[in-house]
Short mmCIF file of C-alpha atoms in Angstrom, two decimals:
data_model
loop_
_atom_site.label_atom_id
_atom_site.label_comp_id
_atom_site.label_asym_id
_atom_site.label_seq_id
_atom_site.Cartn_x
_atom_site.Cartn_y
_atom_site.Cartn_z
CA UNK A 17 -0.02 -0.44 -0.28
CA UNK A 18 2.93 1.91 0.78
CA UNK A 19 4.34 1.43 -2.84
CA UNK A 20 1.07 2.03 -4.37
CA UNK A 21 0.63 5.79 -2.56
CA UNK A 22 4.24 6.48 -3.69
CA UNK A 23 3.64 6.10 -6.85
CA UNK A 24 0.41 7.84 -6.92
CA UNK A 25 2.17 10.99 -5.49
CA UNK A 26 5.18 10.12 -8.09
CA UNK A 27 2.39 10.79 -11.16
CA UNK A 28 0.98 13.85 -9.50
CA UNK A 29 4.21 15.26 -9.27
CA UNK A 30 5.34 14.10 -13.23
CA UNK A 31 2.07 15.79 -14.21
CA UNK A 32 2.43 18.50 -12.56
CA UNK A 33 5.69 19.64 -14.05
CA UNK A 34 4.36 18.24 -17.38
CA UNK A 35 2.04 20.82 -17.05
CA UNK A 36 4.65 23.94 -16.45
CA UNK A 37 6.72 22.85 -19.33
CA UNK A 38 3.62 24.06 -21.42
CA UNK A 39 3.49 28.19 -22.11
CA UNK A 40 0.19 29.56 -21.86
CA UNK A 41 -0.67 28.79 -25.76
CA UNK A 42 0.00 25.09 -24.80
CA UNK A 43 2.76 25.00 -26.90
CA UNK A 44 6.67 25.35 -26.52
CA UNK A 45 8.32 23.63 -23.53
CA UNK A 46 10.54 24.38 -20.23
CA UNK A 47 13.27 25.18 -23.20
CA UNK A 48 11.45 27.99 -24.88
CA UNK A 49 11.49 26.50 -28.36
CA UNK A 50 10.15 23.49 -29.47
CA UNK A 51 7.85 20.61 -28.71
CA UNK A 52 8.20 19.01 -25.44
CA UNK A 53 6.86 16.10 -26.62
CA UNK A 54 9.72 13.79 -26.78
CA UNK A 55 10.94 14.34 -23.69
CA UNK A 56 7.28 13.49 -22.40
CA UNK A 57 7.30 10.64 -24.48
CA UNK A 58 10.45 9.18 -23.13
CA UNK A 59 9.66 9.93 -19.33
CA UNK A 60 5.86 8.30 -20.08
CA UNK A 61 7.62 5.40 -21.56
CA UNK A 62 10.39 5.12 -18.44
CA UNK A 63 7.42 4.95 -16.23
CA UNK A 64 5.55 2.46 -17.87
CA UNK A 65 8.31 -0.07 -17.98
CA UNK A 66 8.68 0.77 -14.04
CA UNK A 67 5.43 0.11 -13.43
CA UNK A 68 5.62 -3.40 -15.32
CA UNK A 69 8.42 -3.87 -13.29
CA UNK A 70 6.61 -2.91 -10.01
CA UNK A 71 3.54 -5.15 -11.19
CA UNK A 72 5.68 -8.04 -11.44
CA UNK A 73 7.66 -7.52 -8.29
CA UNK A 74 4.02 -7.72 -6.40
CA UNK A 75 3.09 -10.35 -8.00
CA UNK A 76 6.39 -12.18 -7.11
CA UNK A 77 5.48 -11.20 -3.71
CA UNK A 78 2.40 -12.54 -3.92
CA UNK A 79 3.39 -15.94 -4.85
CA UNK A 80 6.43 -15.98 -2.54
CA UNK A 81 5.13 -14.23 0.23
CA UNK A 82 8.82 -12.70 0.38
CA UNK A 83 8.96 -8.45 0.20
CA UNK A 84 12.73 -8.27 -0.01
CA UNK A 85 14.52 -8.74 -3.74
CA UNK A 86 17.37 -10.97 -2.28
CA UNK A 87 15.11 -13.38 -0.42
CA UNK A 88 13.24 -13.76 -3.40
CA UNK A 89 16.33 -14.59 -4.83
CA UNK A 90 17.27 -17.01 -2.12
CA UNK A 91 13.63 -18.43 -2.86
CA UNK A 92 14.07 -18.82 -6.48
CA UNK A 93 17.92 -20.50 -5.84
CA UNK A 94 16.83 -22.66 -3.38
CA UNK A 95 14.00 -24.08 -5.86
CA UNK A 96 16.39 -24.76 -8.44
CA UNK A 97 17.76 -27.21 -6.10
CA UNK A 98 14.33 -28.45 -4.85
CA UNK A 99 13.83 -29.29 -8.60
CA UNK A 100 17.03 -30.97 -9.11
CA UNK A 101 16.09 -32.81 -6.06
CA UNK A 102 12.76 -33.81 -7.40
CA UNK A 103 14.11 -34.84 -10.77
CA UNK A 104 16.69 -36.94 -9.05
CA UNK A 105 13.75 -38.66 -6.98
CA UNK A 106 11.75 -39.20 -10.03
CA UNK A 107 14.91 -40.81 -11.57
CA UNK A 108 15.24 -43.11 -8.62
CA UNK A 109 11.86 -44.07 -8.26
CA UNK A 110 11.12 -44.49 -12.16
CA UNK A 111 13.95 -47.39 -11.70
CA UNK A 112 12.71 -48.82 -8.47
CA UNK A 113 9.24 -48.86 -10.51
CA UNK A 114 10.64 -50.80 -13.77
CA UNK A 115 12.79 -53.43 -11.25
CA UNK A 116 9.50 -53.83 -9.32
CA UNK A 117 7.80 -54.89 -12.56
CA UNK A 118 10.06 -56.92 -13.37
CA UNK A 119 10.52 -58.89 -10.35
CA UNK A 120 6.47 -59.29 -10.43
CA UNK A 121 6.77 -60.87 -14.19
CA UNK A 122 9.28 -63.42 -12.68
CA UNK A 123 6.95 -64.17 -10.39
CA UNK A 124 3.44 -64.52 -12.89
CA UNK A 125 6.15 -67.03 -15.16
CA UNK A 126 7.16 -69.18 -12.10
CA UNK A 127 3.96 -69.29 -10.91
CA UNK A 128 2.48 -70.55 -13.69
CA UNK A 129 5.49 -72.87 -14.18
CA UNK A 130 4.37 -74.49 -11.21
CA UNK A 131 0.64 -74.62 -11.95
CA UNK A 132 1.77 -76.38 -14.92
CA UNK A 133 4.65 -77.84 -13.48
CA UNK A 134 3.01 -79.26 -10.31
CA UNK A 135 6.35 -78.64 -8.79
CA UNK A 136 8.03 -81.26 -10.99
CA UNK A 137 10.08 -78.83 -12.44
CA UNK A 138 9.60 -80.68 -16.15
CA UNK A 139 9.49 -78.15 -18.81
CA UNK A 140 7.81 -81.49 -20.97
CA UNK A 141 5.25 -81.40 -18.48
CA UNK A 142 3.26 -78.59 -20.03
CA UNK A 143 3.69 -79.65 -23.23
CA UNK A 144 2.47 -82.93 -22.05
CA UNK A 145 -0.69 -81.62 -20.03
CA UNK A 146 -1.48 -80.01 -23.84
CA UNK A 147 -1.00 -82.78 -25.66
CA UNK A 148 -3.22 -85.17 -24.03
CA UNK A 149 -5.93 -81.39 -23.43
CA UNK A 150 -5.58 -81.95 -27.56
CA UNK A 151 -6.11 -85.33 -27.55
CA UNK A 152 -9.39 -85.35 -25.01
CA UNK A 153 -10.84 -83.15 -27.51
CA UNK A 154 -10.50 -85.26 -30.69
CA UNK A 155 -11.85 -88.02 -28.09
CA UNK A 156 -15.08 -85.90 -27.58
CA UNK A 157 -15.62 -85.15 -31.36
CA UNK A 158 -15.12 -88.89 -31.87
CA UNK A 159 -17.14 -89.71 -29.67
CA UNK A 160 -20.23 -87.10 -30.48
CA UNK A 161 -19.76 -89.02 -34.19
CA UNK A 162 -19.94 -92.01 -32.82
CA UNK A 163 -22.85 -91.50 -30.98
CA UNK A 164 -24.84 -89.91 -33.78
CA UNK A 165 -23.90 -93.32 -36.23
CA UNK A 166 -25.39 -95.17 -32.95
CA UNK A 167 -28.34 -93.50 -32.97
CA UNK A 168 -28.71 -93.91 -36.95
CA UNK A 169 -27.94 -97.79 -36.25
CA UNK A 170 -30.77 -98.40 -33.10
CA UNK A 171 -33.19 -96.31 -35.56
CA UNK A 172 -32.75 -98.07 -38.69
CA UNK A 173 -33.19 -101.92 -36.75
CA UNK A 174 -36.15 -100.75 -34.95
CA UNK A 175 -37.61 -99.92 -38.61
CA UNK A 176 -36.56 -103.06 -40.24
CA UNK A 177 -37.62 -105.34 -36.19
CA UNK A 178 -41.16 -103.22 -37.48
CA UNK A 179 -40.80 -104.55 -41.07
CA UNK A 180 -40.23 -108.31 -40.23
CA UNK A 181 -42.83 -108.10 -37.87
CA UNK A 182 -45.10 -106.20 -40.58
CA UNK A 183 -44.25 -109.25 -42.68
CA UNK A 184 -44.61 -111.91 -40.20
CA UNK A 185 -48.26 -110.43 -39.61
CA UNK A 186 -48.46 -110.76 -43.25
CA UNK A 187 -47.61 -114.48 -43.63
CA UNK A 188 -49.27 -115.77 -40.21
CA UNK A 189 -52.30 -116.87 -42.71
CA UNK A 190 -49.78 -118.56 -44.96
CA UNK A 191 -47.56 -120.05 -42.27
CA UNK A 192 -51.12 -121.76 -40.40
CA UNK A 193 -52.43 -122.61 -43.48
CA UNK A 194 -49.20 -124.72 -44.06
CA UNK A 195 -49.05 -126.20 -40.47
CA UNK A 196 -52.49 -127.09 -41.11
CA UNK A 197 -51.60 -129.13 -43.77
CA UNK A 198 -49.17 -131.24 -41.82
#
């Protein structure tokens, strides 16, 4: 707030000086000839630059909570070392993550090997289990085909029995006649 008050007083003083450099007719300068615009423009440009720096410092002060320039510099230097430390920790943690991921993969592989090997330690055991599973699937398919054939044969046998029974029934009167003649 003190800085803002000081800045306001400075602006008022500059305006009074600028007003005193002009003659009564609105022209001229403190030098008594030509235009006073170039000096005034340069001064305004300097004031704008100062204002910009003051606003920037105010923002830095608000962000860091520090009002002394030297303390701001110390904080920035401290942030650099903190940043370097964080980068170092990030690299270490990334290496640890990769190491743990590799260890996890190795453990998973070990679990799979034990599941398929049943603890025997034989690598051919998994291949043997796969071969047996393949033979089982082939046997299931063969069984399904055999059942289909069986069902067709049984249907044909029943039809054949029914046909023979029908022929028997048709031939029964002929057989009785032949037995009667004897």
